[in-house]
Coordinates of C-alpha atoms in Angstrom, one line a residue:
Chain Y
X1 CA 24.5 40.1 -22.7
X2 CA 21.5 38.4 -20.9
X3 CA 21.0 40.1 -17.6
X4 CA 18.4 38.3 -15.5
X5 CA 18.7 41.0 -12.8
X6 CA 16.9 43.5 -15.1
X7 CA 13.9 41.2 -15.4
X8 CA 10.9 41.9 -13.1
X9 CA 11.1 39.8 -10.0
X10 CA 8.0 37.8 -10.7
X11 CA 9.1 37.0 -14.3
X12 CA 12.5 36.0 -13.1
X13 CA 11.0 33.7 -10.4
X14 CA 8.8 32.1 -13.0
X15 CA 11.7 31.7 -15.5
X16 CA 13.9 30.0 -12.8
X17 CA 11.1 27.8 -11.5
X18 CA 11.3 24.1 -12.3
X19 CA 8.6 22.8 -14.5
X20 CA 6.0 20.5 -12.9
X21 CA 6.2 19.5 -9.3
X22 CA 9.6 20.2 -7.7
X23 CA 9.3 17.0 -5.5
X24 CA 9.5 15.0 -8.7
X25 CA 12.9 16.5 -9.4
X26 CA 14.1 15.1 -6.1
X27 CA 13.1 11.7 -7.3
X28 CA 14.7 12.3 -10.7
X29 CA 17.9 13.6 -9.1
X30 CA 18.2 10.7 -6.7
X31 CA 17.5 8.2 -9.5
X32 CA 20.1 9.7 -11.8
X33 CA 22.6 9.7 -9.0
X34 CA 22.0 6.0 -8.6
X35 CA 22.5 5.4 -12.3
X36 CA 25.6 7.6 -12.2
X37 CA 27.0 5.1 -9.7
X38 CA 26.0 2.2 -12.0
X39 CA 27.9 3.9 -14.8
X40 CA 30.9 4.4 -12.5
X41 CA 30.9 0.7 -11.5
X42 CA 30.7 -0.2 -15.2
X43 CA 33.7 2.1 -16.1
X44 CA 35.8 0.6 -13.3
X45 CA 35.0 -2.9 -14.6
X46 CA 35.8 -1.9 -18.1
X47 CA 39.2 -0.5 -17.1
X48 CA 40.0 -3.7 -15.3
X49 CA 39.0 -6.1 -18.1
X50 CA 39.0 -4.1 -21.4
X51 CA 39.4 -7.1 -23.6
X52 CA 36.3 -8.9 -22.3
X53 CA 34.3 -5.7 -22.6
X54 CA 35.5 -5.1 -26.1
X55 CA 34.7 -8.7 -27.2
X56 CA 31.3 -8.7 -25.5
X57 CA 30.4 -5.3 -27.0
X58 CA 30.9 -6.8 -30.5
X59 CA 27.9 -9.1 -29.8
X60 CA 25.6 -6.1 -29.4
X61 CA 23.9 -4.5 -32.4
X62 CA 24.5 -0.7 -32.3
X63 CA 21.8 -0.3 -35.0
X64 CA 19.2 -1.4 -32.6
X65 CA 20.7 0.8 -29.9
X66 CA 20.5 3.8 -32.3
X67 CA 17.0 2.9 -33.3
X68 CA 16.0 3.0 -29.6
X69 CA 17.7 6.3 -29.2
X70 CA 15.7 7.8 -32.1
X71 CA 12.5 6.3 -30.7
X72 CA 13.0 7.8 -27.3
X73 CA 14.2 11.1 -28.7
X74 CA 11.1 11.4 -30.9
X75 CA 8.9 10.4 -28.0
X76 CA 10.5 13.0 -25.9
X77 CA 10.0 15.6 -28.6
X78 CA 6.3 14.8 -28.7
X79 CA 6.1 15.3 -24.9
X80 CA 7.7 18.8 -25.4
X81 CA 4.9 19.5 -27.9
X82 CA 2.4 18.3 -25.4
X83 CA 3.7 20.5 -22.6
X84 CA 3.8 23.5 -25.0
X85 CA 0.2 22.8 -26.0
X86 CA -0.9 22.5 -22.4
X87 CA 0.7 25.8 -21.5
X88 CA -1.5 27.4 -24.2
X89 CA -4.5 25.5 -22.7
X90 CA -4.9 23.5 -25.9
X91 CA -5.7 20.4 -24.0
X92 CA -6.8 18.2 -26.9
X93 CA -3.6 18.8 -28.7
X94 CA -1.7 18.1 -25.5
X95 CA -3.5 14.8 -25.1
X96 CA -2.9 13.8 -28.8
X97 CA 0.8 14.4 -28.3
X98 CA 1.0 12.4 -25.1
X99 CA -0.8 9.5 -26.8
X100 CA 1.6 9.8 -29.7
X101 CA 4.6 9.9 -27.3
X102 CA 3.4 6.7 -25.6
X103 CA 2.7 4.9 -28.9
X104 CA 6.1 5.9 -30.3
X105 CA 7.7 5.0 -27.0
X106 CA 6.2 1.5 -27.2
X107 CA 8.6 0.9 -30.1
X108 CA 11.4 0.9 -27.5
X109 CA 9.8 -2.1 -25.8
X110 CA 9.4 -3.9 -29.1
X111 CA 13.1 -3.4 -30.1
X112 CA 14.2 -4.3 -26.6
X113 CA 12.2 -7.5 -26.6
X114 CA 13.7 -8.4 -29.9
X115 CA 17.2 -7.7 -28.7
X116 CA 16.8 -9.6 -25.4
X117 CA 15.3 -12.6 -27.3
X118 CA 18.2 -12.6 -29.8
X119 CA 20.8 -12.5 -27.0
X120 CA 19.2 -15.2 -24.9
X121 CA 18.6 -17.5 -27.9
X122 CA 22.4 -17.2 -28.6
X123 CA 23.1 -18.3 -25.1
X124 CA 24.1 -14.8 -23.9
X125 CA 22.6 -14.4 -20.4
X126 CA 23.1 -12.4 -17.2
X127 CA 25.9 -14.8 -16.1
X128 CA 27.8 -14.9 -19.4
X129 CA 30.4 -12.4 -18.1
X130 CA 30.7 -9.2 -16.2
X131 CA 29.9 -7.1 -19.3
X132 CA 26.6 -8.9 -19.9
X133 CA 25.8 -8.8 -16.2
X134 CA 25.8 -5.1 -16.4
X135 CA 24.2 -5.0 -19.8
X136 CA 21.1 -7.0 -18.5
X137 CA 21.1 -5.3 -15.1
X138 CA 21.3 -1.7 -16.3
X139 CA 19.1 -2.0 -19.4
X140 CA 16.7 -4.1 -17.3
X141 CA 16.4 -1.4 -14.6
X142 CA 16.1 1.2 -17.3
X143 CA 13.3 -0.8 -18.9
X144 CA 11.5 -1.0 -15.6
X145 CA 11.7 2.9 -15.5
X146 CA 10.4 2.9 -19.1
X147 CA 7.4 0.7 -18.1
X148 CA 6.6 3.0 -15.2
X149 CA 6.9 5.9 -17.7
X150 CA 4.4 4.4 -20.1
X151 CA 1.9 3.9 -17.2
X152 CA 2.4 7.5 -16.2
X153 CA 1.8 8.6 -19.8
X154 CA -1.4 6.5 -19.9
X155 CA -2.6 8.2 -16.7
X156 CA -1.6 11.6 -18.1
X157 CA -3.7 11.3 -21.2
X158 CA -6.6 10.3 -19.1
X159 CA -6.2 13.4 -17.0
X160 CA -5.9 15.5 -20.2
X161 CA -9.3 14.2 -21.3
X162 CA -10.8 16.1 -18.4
X163 CA -8.3 18.9 -17.7
X164 CA -8.3 20.8 -14.5
X165 CA -6.1 23.8 -15.5
X166 CA -3.0 24.4 -13.5
X167 CA -3.2 21.1 -11.7
X168 CA -3.2 19.1 -14.9
X169 CA -0.4 21.2 -16.4
X170 CA 1.8 20.5 -13.4
X171 CA 1.0 16.8 -13.7
X172 CA 1.9 16.8 -17.4
X173 CA 5.1 18.7 -16.8
X174 CA 6.1 16.3 -14.1
X175 CA 5.3 13.3 -16.3
X176 CA 7.3 14.9 -19.1
X177 CA 10.3 15.5 -16.8
X178 CA 10.2 11.8 -15.8
X179 CA 9.9 10.7 -19.4
X180 CA 12.9 12.9 -20.3
X181 CA 14.9 11.2 -17.5
X182 CA 14.1 7.8 -19.1
X183 CA 15.3 9.3 -22.4
X184 CA 18.4 10.8 -20.9
X185 CA 19.5 7.7 -19.1
X186 CA 19.3 5.8 -22.4
X187 CA 21.4 8.5 -24.0
X188 CA 24.2 7.5 -21.6
X189 CA 23.5 3.8 -21.6
X190 CA 23.6 3.5 -25.4
X191 CA 27.2 4.9 -26.0
X192 CA 28.4 3.3 -22.8
X193 CA 27.2 -0.2 -23.6
X194 CA 27.3 -0.2 -27.4
X195 CA 30.0 2.2 -28.5
X196 CA 32.5 3.4 -25.9
X197 CA 35.8 1.6 -25.7
X198 CA 35.4 0.1 -29.2
X199 CA 34.7 -3.5 -30.2
X200 CA 37.1 -6.4 -30.8
Chain R
X1 CA -5.2 23.5 10.8
X2 CA -6.1 20.4 12.7
X3 CA -8.4 18.3 10.7
X4 CA -9.2 16.6 14.0
X5 CA -10.4 13.3 12.7
X6 CA -10.2 12.0 16.3
X7 CA -12.0 13.0 19.3
X8 CA -10.5 10.6 21.8
X9 CA -7.5 11.2 24.1
X10 CA -4.5 11.1 21.8
X11 CA -1.9 10.0 24.5
X12 CA 0.8 12.0 22.9
X13 CA 3.5 10.3 25.1
X14 CA 2.6 6.9 23.9
X15 CA 2.3 8.1 20.3
X16 CA 5.8 9.7 20.4
X17 CA 7.2 6.5 22.0
X18 CA 5.7 4.5 19.1
X19 CA 7.3 7.0 16.7
X20 CA 10.7 6.6 18.4
X21 CA 10.4 2.8 17.7
X22 CA 11.7 3.6 14.2
X23 CA 15.1 4.6 15.8
X24 CA 15.0 1.8 18.3
X25 CA 14.5 -0.7 15.5
X26 CA 17.3 0.7 13.4
X27 CA 19.7 0.9 16.4
X28 CA 19.0 -2.8 17.3
X29 CA 19.0 -3.9 13.7
X30 CA 22.4 -2.3 12.9
X31 CA 24.2 -3.6 16.1
X32 CA 22.6 -6.9 16.9
X33 CA 21.6 -8.1 13.5
X34 CA 24.3 -6.3 11.6
X35 CA 27.4 -6.3 13.7
X36 CA 26.9 -9.4 15.9
X37 CA 25.4 -11.4 13.1
X38 CA 28.3 -10.5 10.7
X39 CA 25.8 -9.0 8.3
X40 CA 27.4 -5.5 7.9
X41 CA 28.6 -6.4 5.3
X42 CA 27.6 -10.1 4.9
X43 CA 29.8 -12.8 3.6
X44 CA 29.9 -12.5 -0.2
X45 CA 28.0 -15.1 -2.2
X46 CA 31.2 -16.7 -3.3
X47 CA 32.8 -16.9 0.2
X48 CA 33.9 -20.4 0.9
X49 CA 31.4 -22.5 3.0
X50 CA 34.2 -23.0 5.6
X51 CA 34.5 -19.3 6.2
X52 CA 30.7 -18.9 6.8
X53 CA 30.7 -22.1 8.9
X54 CA 33.7 -20.9 10.9
X55 CA 32.0 -17.7 11.9
X56 CA 28.9 -19.6 13.2
X57 CA 31.1 -22.0 15.1
X58 CA 33.5 -19.5 16.6
X59 CA 30.9 -16.8 17.3
X60 CA 27.8 -18.8 18.0
X61 CA 27.0 -16.9 21.2
X62 CA 27.3 -13.5 19.5
X63 CA 25.1 -14.6 16.6
X64 CA 22.5 -16.1 19.1
X65 CA 22.5 -12.8 21.1
X66 CA 22.3 -10.8 17.9
X67 CA 19.4 -12.7 16.4
X68 CA 17.4 -13.2 19.7
X69 CA 17.5 -9.4 20.2
X70 CA 16.8 -8.7 16.5
X71 CA 13.7 -11.0 16.7
X72 CA 12.6 -9.4 19.9
X73 CA 12.7 -5.9 18.5
X74 CA 11.6 -6.7 14.9
X75 CA 8.0 -5.8 15.9
X76 CA 9.2 -2.2 16.7
X77 CA 9.1 -1.6 12.9
X78 CA 5.3 -2.3 12.9
X79 CA 4.8 -0.1 16.0
X80 CA 6.7 2.7 14.2
X81 CA 4.4 2.2 11.1
X82 CA 1.3 2.6 13.3
X83 CA 2.6 5.9 14.7
X84 CA 3.2 7.2 11.2
X85 CA -0.3 5.9 10.2
X86 CA -1.9 8.0 12.9
X87 CA -0.1 11.1 11.6
X88 CA -1.4 10.2 8.2
X89 CA -4.9 10.1 9.7
X90 CA -4.5 13.8 10.5
X91 CA -2.8 14.6 7.1
X92 CA -5.2 13.0 4.7
X93 CA -8.2 11.9 6.8
X94 CA -8.9 8.8 8.7
X95 CA -9.3 5.5 6.9
X96 CA -7.5 6.4 3.7
X97 CA -6.3 3.4 1.7
X98 CA -2.7 4.8 1.5
X99 CA -2.6 4.9 5.3
X100 CA -3.7 1.3 5.3
X101 CA -1.0 0.4 2.8
X102 CA 1.7 2.2 4.9
X103 CA 0.6 0.4 8.1
X104 CA 0.3 -3.0 6.5
X105 CA 3.6 -2.6 4.7
X106 CA 5.4 -1.7 7.9
X107 CA 3.6 -4.6 9.7
X108 CA 4.5 -7.2 7.0
X109 CA 8.1 -6.0 7.0
X110 CA 8.4 -7.6 10.4
X111 CA 7.8 -11.0 9.0
X112 CA 10.9 -11.4 6.8
X113 CA 13.1 -9.8 9.5
X114 CA 11.7 -12.3 12.0
X115 CA 11.9 -15.3 9.8
X116 CA 15.4 -14.6 8.4
X117 CA 16.8 -13.8 11.8
X118 CA 15.4 -17.2 12.9
X119 CA 17.5 -18.8 10.1
X120 CA 20.7 -17.2 11.4
X121 CA 19.7 -18.2 14.9
X122 CA 19.2 -21.8 13.6
X123 CA 22.7 -21.8 12.2
X124 CA 24.2 -20.7 15.5
X125 CA 22.2 -23.1 17.6
X126 CA 24.3 -26.3 17.1
X127 CA 26.9 -25.3 14.5
X128 CA 29.3 -28.0 15.7
X129 CA 26.9 -30.7 14.6
X130 CA 26.3 -29.3 11.1
X131 CA 28.6 -29.5 8.1
X132 CA 30.0 -26.4 6.3
X133 CA 27.6 -26.5 3.4
X134 CA 24.5 -26.9 5.6
X135 CA 25.6 -23.8 7.5
X136 CA 26.2 -21.9 4.3
X137 CA 22.8 -22.9 3.0
X138 CA 21.2 -21.6 6.2
X139 CA 23.1 -18.3 5.8
X140 CA 22.1 -18.1 2.1
X141 CA 18.4 -18.8 2.8
X142 CA 18.4 -16.0 5.4
X143 CA 19.9 -13.5 3.0
X144 CA 17.7 -14.6 0.1
X145 CA 14.6 -14.0 2.2
X146 CA 15.5 -10.7 3.7
X147 CA 16.6 -9.2 0.4
X148 CA 13.8 -10.6 -1.8
X149 CA 11.1 -9.6 0.7
X150 CA 11.8 -5.9 -0.2
X151 CA 8.4 -5.5 -1.9
X152 CA 6.5 -5.5 1.5
X153 CA 8.6 -2.6 2.6
X154 CA 8.2 -0.9 -0.7
X155 CA 4.4 -0.9 -0.1
X156 CA 4.9 0.9 3.2
X157 CA 7.2 3.5 1.4
X158 CA 4.8 4.1 -1.5
X159 CA 1.9 4.4 0.9
X160 CA 3.8 6.9 3.0
X161 CA 5.1 8.9 0.1
X162 CA 2.0 9.1 -2.0
X163 CA -0.1 9.6 1.2
X164 CA 1.8 12.6 2.6
X165 CA 1.9 14.1 -0.9
X166 CA -1.9 14.5 -0.5
X167 CA -1.5 16.6 2.6
X168 CA -3.1 19.9 1.7
X169 CA -1.8 22.0 4.6
X170 CA 0.0 25.2 3.8
X171 CA 3.0 23.6 5.5
X172 CA 2.6 19.8 5.1
X173 CA 3.8 17.5 7.8
X174 CA 6.3 15.9 5.5
X175 CA 8.1 18.0 2.9
X176 CA 7.7 16.9 -0.7
X177 CA 11.3 15.8 -0.9
X178 CA 10.8 13.3 2.0
X179 CA 7.7 12.0 0.2
X180 CA 9.6 11.5 -3.0
X181 CA 12.6 10.0 -1.1
X182 CA 10.2 7.4 0.3
X183 CA 8.8 6.6 -3.1
X184 CA 12.3 6.5 -4.6
X185 CA 13.6 4.1 -2.0
X186 CA 10.7 1.8 -2.5
X187 CA 11.2 2.0 -6.2
X188 CA 15.0 1.3 -6.1
X189 CA 14.6 -1.7 -3.9
X190 CA 13.8 -3.6 -7.1
X191 CA 17.6 -3.8 -7.7
X192 CA 17.4 -6.5 -5.0
X193 CA 15.9 -8.8 -7.7
X194 CA 19.4 -9.2 -9.2
X195 CA 20.9 -10.6 -6.0
X196 CA 20.0 -14.3 -6.5
X197 CA 21.8 -14.3 -9.9
X198 CA 25.2 -13.2 -8.5
X199 CA 27.7 -14.6 -6.1
X200 CA 30.3 -11.9 -6.7
X201 CA 30.5 -8.4 -8.0
X202 CA 28.4 -5.3 -7.4
X203 CA 25.1 -7.1 -7.4
X204 CA 25.9 -9.9 -5.0
X205 CA 24.5 -9.7 -1.5
X206 CA 27.6 -7.9 -0.2
X207 CA 28.3 -5.8 -3.4
X208 CA 28.4 -2.1 -3.6
X209 CA 25.0 -1.8 -5.4
X210 CA 23.0 -4.5 -3.7
X211 CA 24.3 -4.0 -0.2
X212 CA 26.2 -0.8 0.4
X213 CA 23.9 1.5 -1.6
X214 CA 20.6 -0.3 -1.0
X215 CA 21.1 -0.7 2.7
X216 CA 22.5 2.8 3.1
X217 CA 19.4 4.4 1.7
X218 CA 17.3 2.1 3.9
X219 CA 19.3 3.0 7.0
X220 CA 18.9 6.7 6.3
X221 CA 15.1 6.2 5.9
X222 CA 14.1 5.5 9.5
X223 CA 15.8 8.6 11.0
X224 CA 14.4 10.9 8.4
X225 CA 10.9 9.6 8.7
X226 CA 11.1 9.4 12.5
X227 CA 12.2 13.1 12.7
X228 CA 9.3 14.4 10.6
X229 CA 6.8 12.1 12.4
X230 CA 7.9 13.4 15.8
X231 CA 7.6 17.0 14.5
X232 CA 4.2 16.3 13.1
X233 CA 3.0 14.9 16.5
X234 CA 4.2 18.0 18.2
X235 CA 2.3 20.2 15.7
X236 CA -0.9 18.2 16.0
X237 CA -0.7 18.6 19.8
X238 CA -0.3 22.4 19.5
X239 CA -3.1 22.5 16.9
X240 CA -5.4 20.5 19.1
X241 CA -4.6 22.7 22.1
X242 CA -3.7 19.7 24.2

């Protein structure tokens, strides 16, 4: 059985420490709490009008949703590789992985733009019904988080071009934590909007 | 460690008074603007015009008093921002651009509060002479302005958050969580952008997301920041040996 109490105090402290800047985790926690409320509001709406939600969900393409899930998961994996490389002080490899994470992540924007365009051209907008209100609002807010994330990755790769040791590693880990939050929120949004409750 | 960017008399009493203006603003805003103005919560976007108009006609004196007081004290938000800015001078050095953003953001926040309050005051000035839809339009205009002007306050919050994160003291004036809270509140205000698209539901001006959550995190903001600002002023005074 794993017994943390047998570990040296310093090692244990290091193992339990949050990666990156702990202040960023306050932001992430608060943000995820806000999204949890969004999800709760959606669930309540779905329980009150299941037929509307089912019929509306049928208009969404789960293949695109799945594609975006794979894009973000791959991008997240590249960020894990970047953090791993930075911890070994392989800064160039870390930078390459961050750039790759950003480039792969941009695929999410392309898919989302395609999806929004298709919906709007079929006359499905924010005011079509409650389901689509939430669909646009929640995916829109998530997309805003995504855009900020891409900007953070752009800054991160610039910092990795001239690394400053511990300081740069903490920045990278914080950026990766934020990027994983974007990923995780989508992992909930995708089944909730595209799959849960079935289609008509 | 006092970085002592200032050599003049700091007038700690005046400085603390300015810092307390955050609480003064919030108390006035909640009671006079919120309670007397029927803005806590507001009428929903889909409330009938007759309901909104009826409130203005039946409670015109209360709305007038609420808005006159709200307009008078709106400037206390800027005064508060200046007190915070002076603490930032000590934390990150005088003349930092993030301090300027914080001060300007706080100062500009006064404008939408002042102007939107004047709209509500306008509605209460001669409501008996105006028809229901005109009164509803005035009420709508006030809410659209106060909600959609969120970005100026976000500038203050980003300036404050990112500014105090640069405080290199062993024990910074503002804990990291407060800095990130400030950044997060400024960030989440973007949800206000949904408000004009809805007249009912969670995103309408009185909905759980656009009103209850967004305004709650804003109402909690001033007491938290004021607390740490006052603590910082006390520490600076001790560090300066005044």
